[in-house]
JSON list of C-alpha atoms in Angstrom, two decimals:
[
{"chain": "A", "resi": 1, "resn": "UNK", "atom": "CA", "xyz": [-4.93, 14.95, 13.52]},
{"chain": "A", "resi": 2, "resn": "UNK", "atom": "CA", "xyz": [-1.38, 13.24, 12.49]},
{"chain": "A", "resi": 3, "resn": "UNK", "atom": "CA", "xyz": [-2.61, 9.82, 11.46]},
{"chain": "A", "resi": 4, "resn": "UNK", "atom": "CA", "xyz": [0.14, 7.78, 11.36]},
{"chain": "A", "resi": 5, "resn": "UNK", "atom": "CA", "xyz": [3.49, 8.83, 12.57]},
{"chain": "A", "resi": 6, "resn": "UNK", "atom": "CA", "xyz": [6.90, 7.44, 11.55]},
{"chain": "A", "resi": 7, "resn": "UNK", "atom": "CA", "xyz": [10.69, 7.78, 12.79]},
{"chain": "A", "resi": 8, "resn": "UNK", "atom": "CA", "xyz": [13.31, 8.61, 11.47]},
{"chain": "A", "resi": 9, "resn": "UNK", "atom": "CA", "xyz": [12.01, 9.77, 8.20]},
{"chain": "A", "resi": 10, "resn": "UNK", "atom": "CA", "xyz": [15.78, 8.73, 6.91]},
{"chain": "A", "resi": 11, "resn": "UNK", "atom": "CA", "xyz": [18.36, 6.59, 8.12]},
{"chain": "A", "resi": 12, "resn": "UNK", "atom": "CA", "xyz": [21.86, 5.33, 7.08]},
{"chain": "A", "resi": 13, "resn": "UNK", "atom": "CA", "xyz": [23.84, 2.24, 8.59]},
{"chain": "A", "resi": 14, "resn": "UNK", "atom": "CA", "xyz": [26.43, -0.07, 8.51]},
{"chain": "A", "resi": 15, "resn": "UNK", "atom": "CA", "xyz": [26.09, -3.60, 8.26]},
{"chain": "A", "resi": 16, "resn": "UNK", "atom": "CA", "xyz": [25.53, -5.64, 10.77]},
{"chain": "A", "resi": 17, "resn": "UNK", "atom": "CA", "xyz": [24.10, -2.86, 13.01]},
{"chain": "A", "resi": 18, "resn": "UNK", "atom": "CA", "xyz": [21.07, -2.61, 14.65]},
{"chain": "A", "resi": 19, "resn": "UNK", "atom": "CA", "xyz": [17.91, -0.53, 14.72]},
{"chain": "A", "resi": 20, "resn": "UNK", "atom": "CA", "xyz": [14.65, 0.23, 15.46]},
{"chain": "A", "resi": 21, "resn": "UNK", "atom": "CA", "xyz": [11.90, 1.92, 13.63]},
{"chain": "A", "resi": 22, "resn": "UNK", "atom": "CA", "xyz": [8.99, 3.85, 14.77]},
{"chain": "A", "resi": 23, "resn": "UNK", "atom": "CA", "xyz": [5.39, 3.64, 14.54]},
{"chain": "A", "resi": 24, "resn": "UNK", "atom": "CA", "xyz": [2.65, 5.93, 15.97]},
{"chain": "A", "resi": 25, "resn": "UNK", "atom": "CA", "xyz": [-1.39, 5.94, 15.30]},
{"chain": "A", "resi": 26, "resn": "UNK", "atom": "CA", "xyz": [-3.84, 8.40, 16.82]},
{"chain": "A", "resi": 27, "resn": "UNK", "atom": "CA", "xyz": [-6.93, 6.93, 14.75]},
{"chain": "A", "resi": 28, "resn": "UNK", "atom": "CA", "xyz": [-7.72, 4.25, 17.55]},
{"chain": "A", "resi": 29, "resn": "UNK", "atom": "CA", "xyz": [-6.91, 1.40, 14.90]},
{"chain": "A", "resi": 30, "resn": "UNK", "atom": "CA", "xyz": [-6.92, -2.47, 15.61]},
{"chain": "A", "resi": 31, "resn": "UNK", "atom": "CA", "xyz": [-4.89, -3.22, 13.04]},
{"chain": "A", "resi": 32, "resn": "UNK", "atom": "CA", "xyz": [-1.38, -1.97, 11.84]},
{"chain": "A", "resi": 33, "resn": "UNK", "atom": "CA", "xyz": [1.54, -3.21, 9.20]},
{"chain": "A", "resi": 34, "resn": "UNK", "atom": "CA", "xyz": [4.81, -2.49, 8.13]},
{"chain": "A", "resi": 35, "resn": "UNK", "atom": "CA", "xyz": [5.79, -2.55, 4.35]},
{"chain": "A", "resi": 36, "resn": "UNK", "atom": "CA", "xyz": [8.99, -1.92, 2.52]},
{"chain": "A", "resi": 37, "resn": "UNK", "atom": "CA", "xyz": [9.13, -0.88, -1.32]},
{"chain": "A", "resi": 38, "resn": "UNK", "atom": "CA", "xyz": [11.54, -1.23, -3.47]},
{"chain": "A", "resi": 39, "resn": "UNK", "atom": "CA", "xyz": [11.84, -0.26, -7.23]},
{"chain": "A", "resi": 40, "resn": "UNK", "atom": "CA", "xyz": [9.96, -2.15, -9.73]},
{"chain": "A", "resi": 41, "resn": "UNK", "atom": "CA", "xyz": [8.59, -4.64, -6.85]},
{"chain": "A", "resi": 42, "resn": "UNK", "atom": "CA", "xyz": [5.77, -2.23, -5.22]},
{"chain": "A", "resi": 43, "resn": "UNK", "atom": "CA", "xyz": [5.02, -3.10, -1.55]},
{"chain": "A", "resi": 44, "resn": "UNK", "atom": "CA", "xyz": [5.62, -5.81, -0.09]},
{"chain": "A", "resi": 45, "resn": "UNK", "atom": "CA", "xyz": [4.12, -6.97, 3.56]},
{"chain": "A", "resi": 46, "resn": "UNK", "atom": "CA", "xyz": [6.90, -7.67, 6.13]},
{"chain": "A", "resi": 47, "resn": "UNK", "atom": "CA", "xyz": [4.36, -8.55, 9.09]},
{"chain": "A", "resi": 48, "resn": "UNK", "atom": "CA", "xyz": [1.35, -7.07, 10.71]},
{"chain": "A", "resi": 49, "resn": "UNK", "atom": "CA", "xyz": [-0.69, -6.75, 13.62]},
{"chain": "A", "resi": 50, "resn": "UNK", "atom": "CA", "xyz": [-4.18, -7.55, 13.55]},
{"chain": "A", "resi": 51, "resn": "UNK", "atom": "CA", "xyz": [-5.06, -6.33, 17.20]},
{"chain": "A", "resi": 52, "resn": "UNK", "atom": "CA", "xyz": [-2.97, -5.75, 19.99]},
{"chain": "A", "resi": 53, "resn": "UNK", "atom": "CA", "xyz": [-1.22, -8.40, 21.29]},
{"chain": "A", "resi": 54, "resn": "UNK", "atom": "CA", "xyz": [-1.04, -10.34, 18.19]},
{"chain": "A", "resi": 55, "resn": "UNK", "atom": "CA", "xyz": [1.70, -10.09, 15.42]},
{"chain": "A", "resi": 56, "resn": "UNK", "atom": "CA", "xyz": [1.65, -12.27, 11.97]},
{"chain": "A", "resi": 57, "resn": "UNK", "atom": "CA", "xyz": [4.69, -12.53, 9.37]},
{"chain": "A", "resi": 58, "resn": "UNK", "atom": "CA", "xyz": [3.90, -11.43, 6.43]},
{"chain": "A", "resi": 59, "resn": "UNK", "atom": "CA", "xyz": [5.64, -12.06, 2.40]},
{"chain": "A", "resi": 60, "resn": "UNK", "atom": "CA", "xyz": [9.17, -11.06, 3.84]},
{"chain": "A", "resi": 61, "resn": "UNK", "atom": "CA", "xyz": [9.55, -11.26, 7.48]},
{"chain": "A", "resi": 62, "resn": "UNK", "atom": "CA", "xyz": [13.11, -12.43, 6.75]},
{"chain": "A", "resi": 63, "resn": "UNK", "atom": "CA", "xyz": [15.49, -10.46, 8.81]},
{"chain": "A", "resi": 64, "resn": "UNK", "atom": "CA", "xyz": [13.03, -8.01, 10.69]},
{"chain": "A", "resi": 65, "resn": "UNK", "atom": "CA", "xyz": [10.93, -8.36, 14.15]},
{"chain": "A", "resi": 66, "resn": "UNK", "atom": "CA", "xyz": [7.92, -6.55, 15.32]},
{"chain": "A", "resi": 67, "resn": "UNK", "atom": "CA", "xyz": [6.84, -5.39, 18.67]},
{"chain": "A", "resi": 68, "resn": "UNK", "atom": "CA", "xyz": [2.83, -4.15, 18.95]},
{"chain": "A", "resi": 69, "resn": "UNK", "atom": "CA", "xyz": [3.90, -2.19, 22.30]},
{"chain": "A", "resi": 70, "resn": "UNK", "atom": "CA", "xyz": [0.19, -0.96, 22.50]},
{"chain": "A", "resi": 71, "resn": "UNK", "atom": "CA", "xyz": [-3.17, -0.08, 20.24]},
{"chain": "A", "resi": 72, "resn": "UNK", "atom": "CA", "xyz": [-1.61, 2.67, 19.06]},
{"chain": "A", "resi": 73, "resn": "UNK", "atom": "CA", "xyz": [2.19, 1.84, 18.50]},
{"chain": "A", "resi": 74, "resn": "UNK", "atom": "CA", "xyz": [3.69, -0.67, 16.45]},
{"chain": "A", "resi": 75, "resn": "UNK", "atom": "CA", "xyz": [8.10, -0.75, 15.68]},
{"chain": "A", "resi": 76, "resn": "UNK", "atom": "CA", "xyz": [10.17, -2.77, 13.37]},
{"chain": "A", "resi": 77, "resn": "UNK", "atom": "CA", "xyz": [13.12, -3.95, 14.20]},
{"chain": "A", "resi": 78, "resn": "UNK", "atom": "CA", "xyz": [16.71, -4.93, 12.40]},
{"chain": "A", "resi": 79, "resn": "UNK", "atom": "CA", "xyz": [18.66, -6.72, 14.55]},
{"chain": "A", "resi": 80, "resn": "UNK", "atom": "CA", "xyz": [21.67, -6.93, 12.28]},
{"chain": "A", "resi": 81, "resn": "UNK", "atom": "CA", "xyz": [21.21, -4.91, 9.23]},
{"chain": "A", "resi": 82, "resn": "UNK", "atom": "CA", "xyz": [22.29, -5.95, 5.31]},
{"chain": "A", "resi": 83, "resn": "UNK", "atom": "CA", "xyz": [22.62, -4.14, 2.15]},
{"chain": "A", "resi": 84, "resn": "UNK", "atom": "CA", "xyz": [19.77, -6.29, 0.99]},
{"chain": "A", "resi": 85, "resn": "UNK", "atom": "CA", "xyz": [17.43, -4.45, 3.43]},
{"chain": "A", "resi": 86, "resn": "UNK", "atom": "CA", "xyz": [18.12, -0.70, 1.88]},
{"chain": "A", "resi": 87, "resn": "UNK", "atom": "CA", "xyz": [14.41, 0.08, 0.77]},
{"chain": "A", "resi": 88, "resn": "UNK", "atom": "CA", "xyz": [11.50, 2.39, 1.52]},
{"chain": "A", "resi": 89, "resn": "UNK", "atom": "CA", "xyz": [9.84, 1.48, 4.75]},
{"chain": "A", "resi": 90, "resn": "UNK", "atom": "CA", "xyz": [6.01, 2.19, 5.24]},
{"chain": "A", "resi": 91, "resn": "UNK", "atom": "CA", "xyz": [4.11, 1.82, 8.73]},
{"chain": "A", "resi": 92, "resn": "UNK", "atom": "CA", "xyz": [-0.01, 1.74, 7.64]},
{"chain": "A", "resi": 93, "resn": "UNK", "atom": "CA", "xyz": [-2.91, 1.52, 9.88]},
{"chain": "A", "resi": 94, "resn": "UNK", "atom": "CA", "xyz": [-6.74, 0.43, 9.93]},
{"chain": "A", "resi": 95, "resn": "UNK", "atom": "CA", "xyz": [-10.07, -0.13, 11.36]},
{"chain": "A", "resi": 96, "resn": "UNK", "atom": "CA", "xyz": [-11.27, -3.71, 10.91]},
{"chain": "A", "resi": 97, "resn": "UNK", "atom": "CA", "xyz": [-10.42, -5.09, 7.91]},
{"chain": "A", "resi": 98, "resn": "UNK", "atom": "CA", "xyz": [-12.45, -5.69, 4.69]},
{"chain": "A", "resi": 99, "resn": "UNK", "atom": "CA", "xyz": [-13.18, -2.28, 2.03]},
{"chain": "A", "resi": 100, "resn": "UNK", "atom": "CA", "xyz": [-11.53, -0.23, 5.08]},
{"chain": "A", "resi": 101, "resn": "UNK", "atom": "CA", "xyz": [-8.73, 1.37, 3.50]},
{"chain": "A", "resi": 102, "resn": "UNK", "atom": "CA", "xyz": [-4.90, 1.43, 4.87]},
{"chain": "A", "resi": 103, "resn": "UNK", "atom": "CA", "xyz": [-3.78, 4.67, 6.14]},
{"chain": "A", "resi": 104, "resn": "UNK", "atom": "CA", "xyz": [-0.10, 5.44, 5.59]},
{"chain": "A", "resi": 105, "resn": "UNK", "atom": "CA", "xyz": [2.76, 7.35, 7.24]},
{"chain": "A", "resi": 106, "resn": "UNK", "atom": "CA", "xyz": [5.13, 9.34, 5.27]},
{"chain": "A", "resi": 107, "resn": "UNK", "atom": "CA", "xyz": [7.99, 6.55, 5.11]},
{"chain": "A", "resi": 108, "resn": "UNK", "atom": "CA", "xyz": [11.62, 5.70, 6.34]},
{"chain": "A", "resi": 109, "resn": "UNK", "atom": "CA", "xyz": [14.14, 5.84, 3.37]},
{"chain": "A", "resi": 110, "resn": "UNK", "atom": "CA", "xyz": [16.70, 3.46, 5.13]},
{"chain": "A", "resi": 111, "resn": "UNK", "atom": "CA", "xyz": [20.46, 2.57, 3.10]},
{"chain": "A", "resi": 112, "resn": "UNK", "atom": "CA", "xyz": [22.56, -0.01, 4.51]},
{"chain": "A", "resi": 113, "resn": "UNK", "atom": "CA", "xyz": [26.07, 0.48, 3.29]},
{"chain": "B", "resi": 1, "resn": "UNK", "atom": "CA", "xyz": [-2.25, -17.13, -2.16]},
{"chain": "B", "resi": 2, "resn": "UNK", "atom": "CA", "xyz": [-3.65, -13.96, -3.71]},
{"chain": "B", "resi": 3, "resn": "UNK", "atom": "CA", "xyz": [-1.46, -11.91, -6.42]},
{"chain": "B", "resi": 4, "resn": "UNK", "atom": "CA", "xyz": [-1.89, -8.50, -8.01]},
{"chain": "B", "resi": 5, "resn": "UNK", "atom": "CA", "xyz": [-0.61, -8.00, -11.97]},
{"chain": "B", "resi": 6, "resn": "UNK", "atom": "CA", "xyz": [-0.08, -4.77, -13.16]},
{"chain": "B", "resi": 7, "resn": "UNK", "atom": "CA", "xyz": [1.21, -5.18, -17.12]},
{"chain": "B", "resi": 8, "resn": "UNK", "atom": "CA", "xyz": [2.08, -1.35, -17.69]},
{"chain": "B", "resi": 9, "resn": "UNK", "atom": "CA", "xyz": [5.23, -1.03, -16.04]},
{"chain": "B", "resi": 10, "resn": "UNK", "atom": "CA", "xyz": [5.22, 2.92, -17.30]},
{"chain": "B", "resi": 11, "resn": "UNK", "atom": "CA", "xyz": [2.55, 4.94, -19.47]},
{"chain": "B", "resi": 12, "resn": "UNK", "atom": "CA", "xyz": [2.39, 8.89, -20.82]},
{"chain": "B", "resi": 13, "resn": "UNK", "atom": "CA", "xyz": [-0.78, 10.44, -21.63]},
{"chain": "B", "resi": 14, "resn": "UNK", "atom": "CA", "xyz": [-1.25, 14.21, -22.94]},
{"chain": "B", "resi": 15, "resn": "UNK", "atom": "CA", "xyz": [-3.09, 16.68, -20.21]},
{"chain": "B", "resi": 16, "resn": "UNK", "atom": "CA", "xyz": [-6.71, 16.56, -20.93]},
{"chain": "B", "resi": 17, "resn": "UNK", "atom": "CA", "xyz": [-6.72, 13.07, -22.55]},
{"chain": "B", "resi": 18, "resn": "UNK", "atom": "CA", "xyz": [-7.95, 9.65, -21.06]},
{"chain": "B", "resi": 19, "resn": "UNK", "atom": "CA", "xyz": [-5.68, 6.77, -20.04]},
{"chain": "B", "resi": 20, "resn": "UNK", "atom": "CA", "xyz": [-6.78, 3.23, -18.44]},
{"chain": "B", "resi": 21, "resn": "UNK", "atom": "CA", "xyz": [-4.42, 1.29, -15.98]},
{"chain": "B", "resi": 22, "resn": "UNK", "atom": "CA", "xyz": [-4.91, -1.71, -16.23]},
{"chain": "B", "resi": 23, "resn": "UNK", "atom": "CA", "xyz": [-4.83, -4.40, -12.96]},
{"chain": "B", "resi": 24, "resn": "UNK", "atom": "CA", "xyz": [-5.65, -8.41, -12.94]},
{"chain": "B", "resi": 25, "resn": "UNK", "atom": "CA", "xyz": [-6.06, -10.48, -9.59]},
{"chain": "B", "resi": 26, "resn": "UNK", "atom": "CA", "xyz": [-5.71, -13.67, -8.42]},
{"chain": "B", "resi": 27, "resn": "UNK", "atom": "CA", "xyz": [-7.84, -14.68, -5.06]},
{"chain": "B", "resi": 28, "resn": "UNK", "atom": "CA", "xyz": [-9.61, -18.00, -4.04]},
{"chain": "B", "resi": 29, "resn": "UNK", "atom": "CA", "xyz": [-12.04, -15.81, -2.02]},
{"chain": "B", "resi": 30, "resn": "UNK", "atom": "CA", "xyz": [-15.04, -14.78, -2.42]},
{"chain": "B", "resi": 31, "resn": "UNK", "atom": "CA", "xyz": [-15.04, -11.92, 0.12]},
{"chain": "B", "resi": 32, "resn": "UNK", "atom": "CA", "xyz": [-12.97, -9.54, -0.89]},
{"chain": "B", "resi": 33, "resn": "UNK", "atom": "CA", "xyz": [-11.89, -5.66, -1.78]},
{"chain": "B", "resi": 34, "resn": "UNK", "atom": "CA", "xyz": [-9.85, -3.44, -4.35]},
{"chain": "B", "resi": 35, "resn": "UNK", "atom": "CA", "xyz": [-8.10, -0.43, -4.04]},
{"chain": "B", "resi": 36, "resn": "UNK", "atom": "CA", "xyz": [-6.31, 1.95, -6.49]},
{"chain": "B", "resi": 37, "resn": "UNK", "atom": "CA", "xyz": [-3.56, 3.75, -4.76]},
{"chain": "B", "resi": 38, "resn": "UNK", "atom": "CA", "xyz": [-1.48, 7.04, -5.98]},
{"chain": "B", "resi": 39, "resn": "UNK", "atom": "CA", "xyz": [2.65, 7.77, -4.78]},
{"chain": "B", "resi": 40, "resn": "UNK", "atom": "CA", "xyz": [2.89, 10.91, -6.07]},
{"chain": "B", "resi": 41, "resn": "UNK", "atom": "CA", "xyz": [6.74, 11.99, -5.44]},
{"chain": "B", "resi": 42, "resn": "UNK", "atom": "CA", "xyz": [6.41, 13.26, -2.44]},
{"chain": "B", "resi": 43, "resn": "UNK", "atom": "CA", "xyz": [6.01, 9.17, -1.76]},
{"chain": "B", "resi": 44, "resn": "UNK", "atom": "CA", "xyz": [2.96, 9.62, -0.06]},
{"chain": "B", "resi": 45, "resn": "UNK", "atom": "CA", "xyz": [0.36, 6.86, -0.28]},
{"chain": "B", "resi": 46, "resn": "UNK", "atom": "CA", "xyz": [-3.04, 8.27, -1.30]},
{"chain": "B", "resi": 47, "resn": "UNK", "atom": "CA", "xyz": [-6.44, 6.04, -1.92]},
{"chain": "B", "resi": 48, "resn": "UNK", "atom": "CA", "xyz": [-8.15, 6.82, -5.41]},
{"chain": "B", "resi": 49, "resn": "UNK", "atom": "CA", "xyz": [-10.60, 4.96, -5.50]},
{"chain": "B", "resi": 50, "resn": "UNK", "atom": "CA", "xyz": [-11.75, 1.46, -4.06]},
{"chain": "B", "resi": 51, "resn": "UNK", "atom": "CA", "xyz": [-14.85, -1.45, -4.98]},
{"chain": "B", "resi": 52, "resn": "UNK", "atom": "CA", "xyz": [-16.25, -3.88, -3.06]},
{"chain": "B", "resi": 53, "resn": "UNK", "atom": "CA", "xyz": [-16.29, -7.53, -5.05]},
{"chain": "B", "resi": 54, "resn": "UNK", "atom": "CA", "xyz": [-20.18, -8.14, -4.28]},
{"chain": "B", "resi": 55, "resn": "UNK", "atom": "CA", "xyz": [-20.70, -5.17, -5.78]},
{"chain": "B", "resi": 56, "resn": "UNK", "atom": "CA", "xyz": [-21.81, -4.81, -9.72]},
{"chain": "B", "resi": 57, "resn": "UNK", "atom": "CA", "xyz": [-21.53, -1.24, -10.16]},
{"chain": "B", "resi": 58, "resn": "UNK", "atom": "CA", "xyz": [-18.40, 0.23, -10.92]},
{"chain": "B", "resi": 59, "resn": "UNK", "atom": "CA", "xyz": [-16.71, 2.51, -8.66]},
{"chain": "B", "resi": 60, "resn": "UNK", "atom": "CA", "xyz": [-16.56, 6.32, -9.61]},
{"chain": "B", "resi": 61, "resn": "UNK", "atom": "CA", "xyz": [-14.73, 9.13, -7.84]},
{"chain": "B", "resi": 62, "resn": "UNK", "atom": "CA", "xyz": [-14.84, 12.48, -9.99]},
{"chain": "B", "resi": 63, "resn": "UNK", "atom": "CA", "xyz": [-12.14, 12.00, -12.72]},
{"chain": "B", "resi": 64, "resn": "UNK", "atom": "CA", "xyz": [-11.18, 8.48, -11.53]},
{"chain": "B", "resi": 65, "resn": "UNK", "atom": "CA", "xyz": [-13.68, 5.39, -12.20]},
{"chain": "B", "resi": 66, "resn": "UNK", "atom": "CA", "xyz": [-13.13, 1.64, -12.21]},
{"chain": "B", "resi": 67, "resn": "UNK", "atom": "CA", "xyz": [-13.80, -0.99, -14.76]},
{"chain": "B", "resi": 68, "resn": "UNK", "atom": "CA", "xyz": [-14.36, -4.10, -13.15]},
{"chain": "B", "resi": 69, "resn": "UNK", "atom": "CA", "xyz": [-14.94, -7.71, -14.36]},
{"chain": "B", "resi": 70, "resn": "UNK", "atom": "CA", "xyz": [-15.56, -9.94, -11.58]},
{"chain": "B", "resi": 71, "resn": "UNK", "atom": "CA", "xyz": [-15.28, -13.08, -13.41]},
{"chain": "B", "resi": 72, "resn": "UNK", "atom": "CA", "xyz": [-12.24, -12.37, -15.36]},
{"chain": "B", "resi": 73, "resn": "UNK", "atom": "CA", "xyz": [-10.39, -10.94, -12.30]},
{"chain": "B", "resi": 74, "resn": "UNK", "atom": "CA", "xyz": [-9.95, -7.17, -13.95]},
{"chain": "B", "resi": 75, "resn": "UNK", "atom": "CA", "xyz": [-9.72, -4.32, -12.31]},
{"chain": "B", "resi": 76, "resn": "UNK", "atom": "CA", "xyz": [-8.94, -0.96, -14.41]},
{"chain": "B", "resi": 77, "resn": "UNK", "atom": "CA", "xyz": [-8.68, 2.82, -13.62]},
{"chain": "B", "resi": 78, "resn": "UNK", "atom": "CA", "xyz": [-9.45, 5.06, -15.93]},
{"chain": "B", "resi": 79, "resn": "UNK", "atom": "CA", "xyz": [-8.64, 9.13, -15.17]},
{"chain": "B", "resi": 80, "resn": "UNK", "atom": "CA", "xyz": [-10.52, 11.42, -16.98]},
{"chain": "B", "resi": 81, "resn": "UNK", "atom": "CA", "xyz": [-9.14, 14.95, -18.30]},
{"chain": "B", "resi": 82, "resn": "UNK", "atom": "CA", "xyz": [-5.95, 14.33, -17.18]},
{"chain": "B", "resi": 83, "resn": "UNK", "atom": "CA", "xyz": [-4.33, 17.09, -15.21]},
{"chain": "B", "resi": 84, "resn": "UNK", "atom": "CA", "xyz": [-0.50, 17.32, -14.51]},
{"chain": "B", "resi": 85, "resn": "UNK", "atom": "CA", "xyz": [-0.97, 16.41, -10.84]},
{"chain": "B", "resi": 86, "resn": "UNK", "atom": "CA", "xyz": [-2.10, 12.97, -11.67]},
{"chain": "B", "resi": 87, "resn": "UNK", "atom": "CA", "xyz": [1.67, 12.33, -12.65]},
{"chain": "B", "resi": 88, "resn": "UNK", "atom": "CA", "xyz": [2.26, 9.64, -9.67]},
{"chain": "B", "resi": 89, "resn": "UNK", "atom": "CA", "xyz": [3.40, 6.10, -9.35]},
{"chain": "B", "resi": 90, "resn": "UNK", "atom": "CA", "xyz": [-0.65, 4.04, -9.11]},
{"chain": "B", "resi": 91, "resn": "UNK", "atom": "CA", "xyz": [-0.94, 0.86, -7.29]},
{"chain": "B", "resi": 92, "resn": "UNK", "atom": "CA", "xyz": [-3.56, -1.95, -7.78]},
{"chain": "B", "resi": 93, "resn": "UNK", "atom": "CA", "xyz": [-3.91, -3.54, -4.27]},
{"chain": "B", "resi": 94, "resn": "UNK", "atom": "CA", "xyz": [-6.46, -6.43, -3.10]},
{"chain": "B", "resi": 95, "resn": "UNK", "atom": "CA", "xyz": [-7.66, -6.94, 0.59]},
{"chain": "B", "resi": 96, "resn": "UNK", "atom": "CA", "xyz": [-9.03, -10.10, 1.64]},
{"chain": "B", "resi": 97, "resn": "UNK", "atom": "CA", "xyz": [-9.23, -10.30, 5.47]},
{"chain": "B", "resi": 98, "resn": "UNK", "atom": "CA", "xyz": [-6.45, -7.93, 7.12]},
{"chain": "B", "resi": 99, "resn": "UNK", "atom": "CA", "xyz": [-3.42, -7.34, 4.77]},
{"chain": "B", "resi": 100, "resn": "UNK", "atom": "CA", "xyz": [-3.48, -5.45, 1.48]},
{"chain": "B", "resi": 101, "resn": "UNK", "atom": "CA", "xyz": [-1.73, -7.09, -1.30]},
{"chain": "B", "resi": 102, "resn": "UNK", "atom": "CA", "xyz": [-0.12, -4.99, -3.92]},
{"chain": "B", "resi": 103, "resn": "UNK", "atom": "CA", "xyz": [0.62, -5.21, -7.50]},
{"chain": "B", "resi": 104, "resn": "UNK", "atom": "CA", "xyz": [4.47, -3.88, -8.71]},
{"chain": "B", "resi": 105, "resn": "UNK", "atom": "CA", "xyz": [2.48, -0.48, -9.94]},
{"chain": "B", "resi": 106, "resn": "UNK", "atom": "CA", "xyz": [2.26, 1.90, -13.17]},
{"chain": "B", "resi": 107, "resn": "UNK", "atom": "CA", "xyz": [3.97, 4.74, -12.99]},
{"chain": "B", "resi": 108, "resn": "UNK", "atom": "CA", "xyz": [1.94, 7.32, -14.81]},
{"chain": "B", "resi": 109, "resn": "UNK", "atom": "CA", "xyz": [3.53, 10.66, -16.72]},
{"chain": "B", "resi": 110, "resn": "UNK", "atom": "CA", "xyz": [0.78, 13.42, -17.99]},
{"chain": "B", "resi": 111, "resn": "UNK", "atom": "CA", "xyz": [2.74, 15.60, -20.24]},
{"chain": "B", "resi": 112, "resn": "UNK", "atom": "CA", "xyz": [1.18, 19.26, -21.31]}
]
């Protein structure tokens, strides 16, 4: 059972360049969220997606868009990258909501130079 | 808006000794859930432990248990007998509805 699947696992780029990054769940979750985290500030919610088909911003949406392309796949997306965006980037997943806890992927250390 | 405070920004405890995190709240609901989370280095996000709010009895998972005060917003983790592998960043983290709040977390050192 993977869980929850993210790619790339690293990524370097310029600014102003674009990407996209992965999401997978197997777990049959409704709901699924991207975080980044950067030193001395913990996680921080970018957006999430309570159920498929809906998508809701977040403490720092600024700079990022989300696509929920089905139940089980979720992608962020940098349309024009800046330095101020080089963090650790966490895709989590789960059931409901309530005392169900988050299930993480492994994390995309991204640098934008 | 709900916020997570975590005052320990960095803590060292001796292998076999006790240490308490500590974690306050903020949250105008009554509904709601906390979580204790470990980043070891590998920067994988692991649950410790986690307590419903309508419950009175603290939570308790082997070495790991939870103090927590309802009315003064506290939630605290204390690990028991210390072992080297607890040496991980710890998050306090609060759920109310669908997204997980988290506090800026205690990074934890157990020395031999």
């Amino acid at each position: 059972n993977a869980g929850v699947t993210q790619t790339p696992k690293f990524q370097v780029l310029k600014t102003g360049q674009s990407m996209t990054l992965q999401c997978a769940q197997d777990m049959n979750h409704n709901s699924m969220y991207w975080y980044r985290q950067d030193p001395g500030m913990g996680l921080r919610l970018i957006y999430y997606s309570a159920s498929e088909g809906t998508t809701d911003k977040g403490e720092v949406p600024n700079g990022y868009n989300v696509s929920r392309l089905n139940k089980r796949e979720f992608s962020l997306r940098l349309e024009s990258a800046a330095p101020s965006q080089t963090s650790v980037y966490f895709c989590a997943s789960s059931d409901l909501w309530g005392n169900e806890k988050l299930f993480f992927g492994s994390g995309t250390q991204l640098s934008v130079l | 808006a709900q916020t997570v405070t975590q005052s320990q920004p960095e803590m060292s405890v001796q292998e076999a000794e006790t240490v308490t995190l500590s974690c306050t709240y903020d949250t105008s609901e009554n509904n709601y859930y906390l979580f204790w989370y470990k980043q070891p280095p590998s920067r994988q996000m692991i649950l410790v432990i986690r307590q419903e709010a309508y419950k009175q009895q603290n939570a308790t998972e082997n070495r790991f248990s939870v103090n927590f005060q309802k009315a003064a917003k506290s939630f605290s983790l204390k690990i028991s007998d210390s072992q080297l592998g607890d040496t991980a960043m710890y998050f306090c983290a609060l759920r109310s509805g669908y997204a997980l709040n988290f506090g800026k977390g205690t990074s934890l050192l157990v020395t031999p």
